[in-house]
Amino acid sequence: MRLRTALGLAALLAGPVPAAAAEIDLPAVAACVEAHAAMGDFPAPCLAKTMAECRAIPPDSPALASQCFREARESWFDGIAAHMAEIRKTAPEEIAAIAGIELKYDLMADMTQCDRMEELALVGPGAAEDIQRQKDTCAAAAAGKAYIRLLWRSRNLQ
């Protein structure tokens, strides 16, 4: 472990880190997706709006940002699970299976890119906490994109 990394971890353990709330407002995301659908646009801006709080955490607080992004990722996963349960309940079995397959490969593709970015960063001189922040940012964005794609693709099922 690098001295810089050890000192950073020691500083984090020495004092409390203020909590960053990152629970995603899933109904607001669904409304955003619907608004973009009505305009005929893909809802990419919906992800940026929801992740702004975590992205606003200063670079000198990587552990706080990582925690924020992890909480956001969990919110996205909760939304994915709830929406997939609704699809399984209301859509034909074949459509639900297709939705699950699309979701699986959307997540796998984006998470593979997160792993790639992490491995490349580990080769360089970056601090471990900064690399972790980057990985957590990427994983939260991957989950958010998967949720938004799921909403987008399933919006006409109701």
PDB file of C-alpha atoms in Angstrom:
ATOM      1  CA  MET A   1       0.000   0.000   0.000  1.00  0.00           C
ATOM      2  CA  ARG A   2       1.338   3.404  -0.914  1.00  0.00           C
ATOM      3  CA  LEU A   3       2.093   5.865   1.865  1.00  0.00           C
ATOM      4  CA  ARG A   4      -0.366   8.369   0.373  1.00  0.00           C
ATOM      5  CA  THR A   5      -3.108   5.732   0.370  1.00  0.00           C
ATOM      6  CA  ALA A   6      -2.313   4.652   3.932  1.00  0.00           C
ATOM      7  CA  LEU A   7      -2.390   8.241   5.164  1.00  0.00           C
ATOM      8  CA  GLY A   8      -5.685   8.870   3.385  1.00  0.00           C
ATOM      9  CA  LEU A   9      -7.266   5.786   4.923  1.00  0.00           C
ATOM     10  CA  ALA A  10      -5.944   6.720   8.352  1.00  0.00           C
ATOM     11  CA  ALA A  11      -7.491  10.178   8.040  1.00  0.00           C
ATOM     12  CA  LEU A  12     -10.824   8.660   7.112  1.00  0.00           C
ATOM     13  CA  LEU A  13     -10.748   6.278  10.050  1.00  0.00           C
ATOM     14  CA  ALA A  14      -9.723   9.006  12.475  1.00  0.00           C
ATOM     15  CA  GLY A  15     -12.823  11.122  12.131  1.00  0.00           C
ATOM     16  CA  PRO A  16     -16.428  10.798  11.078  1.00  0.00           C
ATOM     17  CA  VAL A  17     -17.248  11.258   7.438  1.00  0.00           C
ATOM     18  CA  PRO A  18     -20.442  13.202   6.819  1.00  0.00           C
ATOM     19  CA  ALA A  19     -23.116  11.136   5.136  1.00  0.00           C
ATOM     20  CA  ALA A  20     -24.151  11.857   1.586  1.00  0.00           C
ATOM     21  CA  ALA A  21     -27.671  10.910   0.730  1.00  0.00           C
ATOM     22  CA  ALA A  22     -27.906   9.314  -2.664  1.00  0.00           C
ATOM     23  CA  GLU A  23     -31.268   7.649  -2.723  1.00  0.00           C
ATOM     24  CA  ILE A  24     -32.601   8.016  -6.220  1.00  0.00           C
ATOM     25  CA  ASP A  25     -36.080   9.477  -6.694  1.00  0.00           C
ATOM     26  CA  LEU A  26     -37.265   6.662  -8.960  1.00  0.00           C
ATOM     27  CA  PRO A  27     -40.713   8.194  -9.657  1.00  0.00           C
ATOM     28  CA  ALA A  28     -38.974  11.389 -10.802  1.00  0.00           C
ATOM     29  CA  VAL A  29     -36.747   9.324 -13.093  1.00  0.00           C
ATOM     30  CA  ALA A  30     -39.816   7.568 -14.525  1.00  0.00           C
ATOM     31  CA  ALA A  31     -41.452  10.967 -15.122  1.00  0.00           C
ATOM     32  CA  CYS A  32     -38.279  12.192 -16.812  1.00  0.00           C
ATOM     33  CA  VAL A  33     -38.228   9.128 -19.076  1.00  0.00           C
ATOM     34  CA  GLU A  34     -41.894   9.686 -19.963  1.00  0.00           C
ATOM     35  CA  ALA A  35     -41.280  13.368 -20.708  1.00  0.00           C
ATOM     36  CA  HIS A  36     -38.433  12.497 -23.063  1.00  0.00           C
ATOM     37  CA  ALA A  37     -40.504   9.752 -24.669  1.00  0.00           C
ATOM     38  CA  ALA A  38     -43.263  12.284 -25.358  1.00  0.00           C
ATOM     39  CA  MET A  39     -40.691  14.460 -27.155  1.00  0.00           C
ATOM     40  CA  GLY A  40     -39.277  11.464 -29.021  1.00  0.00           C
ATOM     41  CA  ASP A  41     -35.902  11.787 -27.279  1.00  0.00           C
ATOM     42  CA  PHE A  42     -33.868   9.103 -25.566  1.00  0.00           C
ATOM     43  CA  PRO A  43     -33.795  10.039 -21.853  1.00  0.00           C
ATOM     44  CA  ALA A  44     -30.020  10.236 -21.314  1.00  0.00           C
ATOM     45  CA  PRO A  45     -30.317  13.527 -19.350  1.00  0.00           C
ATOM     46  CA  CYS A  46     -32.408  11.725 -16.718  1.00  0.00           C
ATOM     47  CA  LEU A  47     -29.301   9.925 -15.466  1.00  0.00           C
ATOM     48  CA  ALA A  48     -27.182  13.064 -15.176  1.00  0.00           C
ATOM     49  CA  LYS A  49     -29.832  14.869 -13.130  1.00  0.00           C
ATOM     50  CA  THR A  50     -30.083  12.082 -10.567  1.00  0.00           C
ATOM     51  CA  MET A  51     -26.342  11.634 -10.135  1.00  0.00           C
ATOM     52  CA  ALA A  52     -25.551  15.351  -9.752  1.00  0.00           C
ATOM     53  CA  GLU A  53     -25.473  15.209  -5.942  1.00  0.00           C
ATOM     54  CA  CYS A  54     -22.766  12.556  -5.902  1.00  0.00           C
ATOM     55  CA  ARG A  55     -20.799  14.205  -8.705  1.00  0.00           C
ATOM     56  CA  ALA A  56     -20.815  17.484  -6.744  1.00  0.00           C
ATOM     57  CA  ILE A  57     -18.787  15.964  -3.904  1.00  0.00           C
ATOM     58  CA  PRO A  58     -15.311  17.532  -4.069  1.00  0.00           C
ATOM     59  CA  PRO A  59     -12.387  15.488  -5.394  1.00  0.00           C
ATOM     60  CA  ASP A  60     -10.700  15.677  -1.994  1.00  0.00           C
ATOM     61  CA  SER A  61     -13.524  13.548  -0.512  1.00  0.00           C
ATOM     62  CA  PRO A  62     -13.262  10.340  -2.552  1.00  0.00           C
ATOM     63  CA  ALA A  63     -14.562   8.060   0.222  1.00  0.00           C
ATOM     64  CA  LEU A  64     -17.666  10.195   0.686  1.00  0.00           C
ATOM     65  CA  ALA A  65     -18.283  10.238  -3.057  1.00  0.00           C
ATOM     66  CA  SER A  66     -17.776   6.473  -3.281  1.00  0.00           C
ATOM     67  CA  GLN A  67     -20.360   5.925  -0.549  1.00  0.00           C
ATOM     68  CA  CYS A  68     -22.789   8.250  -2.317  1.00  0.00           C
ATOM     69  CA  PHE A  69     -22.377   6.396  -5.610  1.00  0.00           C
ATOM     70  CA  ARG A  70     -22.766   3.009  -3.884  1.00  0.00           C
ATOM     71  CA  GLU A  71     -26.041   4.163  -2.337  1.00  0.00           C
ATOM     72  CA  ALA A  72     -27.189   5.447  -5.715  1.00  0.00           C
ATOM     73  CA  ARG A  73     -26.304   2.112  -7.321  1.00  0.00           C
ATOM     74  CA  GLU A  74     -28.375   0.281  -4.714  1.00  0.00           C
ATOM     75  CA  SER A  75     -31.329   2.589  -5.390  1.00  0.00           C
ATOM     76  CA  TRP A  76     -31.041   1.849  -9.087  1.00  0.00           C
ATOM     77  CA  PHE A  77     -30.938  -1.893  -8.376  1.00  0.00           C
ATOM     78  CA  ASP A  78     -34.024  -1.576  -6.168  1.00  0.00           C
ATOM     79  CA  GLY A  79     -35.796   0.194  -9.028  1.00  0.00           C
ATOM     80  CA  ILE A  80     -34.687  -2.447 -11.515  1.00  0.00           C
ATOM     81  CA  ALA A  81     -35.946  -5.268  -9.296  1.00  0.00           C
ATOM     82  CA  ALA A  82     -39.307  -3.575  -8.714  1.00  0.00           C
ATOM     83  CA  HIS A  83     -39.822  -2.783 -12.392  1.00  0.00           C
ATOM     84  CA  MET A  84     -38.836  -6.279 -13.495  1.00  0.00           C
ATOM     85  CA  ALA A  85     -41.288  -7.727 -10.946  1.00  0.00           C
ATOM     86  CA  GLU A  86     -44.016  -5.526 -12.444  1.00  0.00           C
ATOM     87  CA  ILE A  87     -43.107  -6.626 -15.976  1.00  0.00           C
ATOM     88  CA  ARG A  88     -43.177 -10.288 -14.938  1.00  0.00           C
ATOM     89  CA  LYS A  89     -46.575  -9.744 -13.355  1.00  0.00           C
ATOM     90  CA  THR A  90     -48.217  -7.834 -16.217  1.00  0.00           C
ATOM     91  CA  ALA A  91     -46.456  -8.707 -19.476  1.00  0.00           C
ATOM     92  CA  PRO A  92     -46.566 -11.961 -21.413  1.00  0.00           C
ATOM     93  CA  GLU A  93     -43.908 -14.454 -20.339  1.00  0.00           C
ATOM     94  CA  GLU A  94     -41.928 -14.061 -23.569  1.00  0.00           C
ATOM     95  CA  ILE A  95     -41.796 -10.257 -23.212  1.00  0.00           C
ATOM     96  CA  ALA A  96     -40.685 -10.555 -19.591  1.00  0.00           C
ATOM     97  CA  ALA A  97     -37.949 -12.985 -20.628  1.00  0.00           C
ATOM     98  CA  ILE A  98     -36.755 -10.603 -23.339  1.00  0.00           C
ATOM     99  CA  ALA A  99     -36.718  -7.714 -20.870  1.00  0.00           C
ATOM    100  CA  GLY A 100     -34.618  -9.776 -18.463  1.00  0.00           C
ATOM    101  CA  ILE A 101     -32.147 -10.736 -21.174  1.00  0.00           C
ATOM    102  CA  GLU A 102     -31.809  -7.149 -22.418  1.00  0.00           C
ATOM    103  CA  LEU A 103     -31.297  -5.945 -18.846  1.00  0.00           C
ATOM    104  CA  LYS A 104     -28.690  -8.618 -18.121  1.00  0.00           C
ATOM    105  CA  TYR A 105     -26.581  -7.755 -21.140  1.00  0.00           C
ATOM    106  CA  ASP A 106     -26.951  -3.986 -20.698  1.00  0.00           C
ATOM    107  CA  LEU A 107     -25.545  -4.359 -17.185  1.00  0.00           C
ATOM    108  CA  MET A 108     -22.831  -6.810 -18.197  1.00  0.00           C
ATOM    109  CA  ALA A 109     -21.596  -4.588 -21.027  1.00  0.00           C
ATOM    110  CA  ASP A 110     -21.434  -1.465 -18.888  1.00  0.00           C
ATOM    111  CA  MET A 111     -19.935  -3.232 -15.868  1.00  0.00           C
ATOM    112  CA  THR A 112     -17.280  -4.764 -18.135  1.00  0.00           C
ATOM    113  CA  GLN A 113     -16.316  -1.233 -19.138  1.00  0.00           C
ATOM    114  CA  CYS A 114     -16.120  -0.273 -15.453  1.00  0.00           C
ATOM    115  CA  ASP A 115     -13.782  -3.203 -14.811  1.00  0.00           C
ATOM    116  CA  ARG A 116     -11.670  -2.201 -17.820  1.00  0.00           C
ATOM    117  CA  MET A 117     -11.375   1.383 -16.580  1.00  0.00           C
ATOM    118  CA  GLU A 118     -10.424   0.185 -13.096  1.00  0.00           C
ATOM    119  CA  GLU A 119      -7.732  -2.162 -14.388  1.00  0.00           C
ATOM    120  CA  LEU A 120      -6.259   0.552 -16.578  1.00  0.00           C
ATOM    121  CA  ALA A 121      -6.285   2.999 -13.674  1.00  0.00           C
ATOM    122  CA  LEU A 122      -4.520   0.481 -11.428  1.00  0.00           C
ATOM    123  CA  VAL A 123      -1.625   0.368 -13.884  1.00  0.00           C
ATOM    124  CA  GLY A 124      -1.114   4.099 -13.459  1.00  0.00           C
ATOM    125  CA  PRO A 125      -0.040   6.226 -10.516  1.00  0.00           C
ATOM    126  CA  GLY A 126      -3.539   7.042  -9.240  1.00  0.00           C
ATOM    127  CA  ALA A 127      -4.416   6.830  -5.566  1.00  0.00           C
ATOM    128  CA  ALA A 128      -6.496   3.825  -4.530  1.00  0.00           C
ATOM    129  CA  GLU A 129      -9.319   5.979  -3.145  1.00  0.00           C
ATOM    130  CA  ASP A 130      -9.550   7.925  -6.418  1.00  0.00           C
ATOM    131  CA  ILE A 131      -9.670   4.700  -8.418  1.00  0.00           C
ATOM    132  CA  GLN A 132     -12.392   3.394  -6.102  1.00  0.00           C
ATOM    133  CA  ARG A 133     -14.388   6.599  -6.595  1.00  0.00           C
ATOM    134  CA  GLN A 134     -14.083   6.175 -10.359  1.00  0.00           C
ATOM    135  CA  LYS A 135     -15.224   2.548 -10.134  1.00  0.00           C
ATOM    136  CA  ASP A 136     -18.183   3.390  -7.888  1.00  0.00           C
ATOM    137  CA  THR A 137     -19.154   6.266 -10.191  1.00  0.00           C
ATOM    138  CA  CYS A 138     -19.065   3.954 -13.182  1.00  0.00           C
ATOM    139  CA  ALA A 139     -21.038   1.179 -11.440  1.00  0.00           C
ATOM    140  CA  ALA A 140     -23.755   3.611 -10.345  1.00  0.00           C
ATOM    141  CA  ALA A 141     -23.985   5.037 -13.840  1.00  0.00           C
ATOM    142  CA  ALA A 142     -24.154   1.516 -15.315  1.00  0.00           C
ATOM    143  CA  ALA A 143     -27.040   0.590 -13.013  1.00  0.00           C
ATOM    144  CA  GLY A 144     -28.776   3.895 -13.737  1.00  0.00           C
ATOM    145  CA  LYS A 145     -28.440   3.457 -17.486  1.00  0.00           C
ATOM    146  CA  ALA A 146     -29.786  -0.087 -17.240  1.00  0.00           C
ATOM    147  CA  TYR A 147     -32.797   1.139 -15.247  1.00  0.00           C
ATOM    148  CA  ILE A 148     -33.494   3.959 -17.683  1.00  0.00           C
ATOM    149  CA  ARG A 149     -33.172   1.620 -20.671  1.00  0.00           C
ATOM    150  CA  LEU A 150     -35.551  -0.812 -18.957  1.00  0.00           C
ATOM    151  CA  LEU A 151     -38.104   1.968 -18.422  1.00  0.00           C
ATOM    152  CA  TRP A 152     -37.615   3.213 -21.969  1.00  0.00           C
ATOM    153  CA  ARG A 153     -38.081  -0.182 -23.566  1.00  0.00           C
ATOM    154  CA  SER A 154     -41.047  -1.168 -21.405  1.00  0.00           C
ATOM    155  CA  ARG A 155     -42.951   2.116 -21.492  1.00  0.00           C
ATOM    156  CA  ASN A 156     -45.549   0.797 -23.963  1.00  0.00           C
ATOM    157  CA  LEU A 157     -46.274  -2.412 -22.057  1.00  0.00           C
ATOM    158  CA  GLN A 158     -48.882  -0.837 -19.769  1.00  0.00           C
TER     159      GLN A 158
END
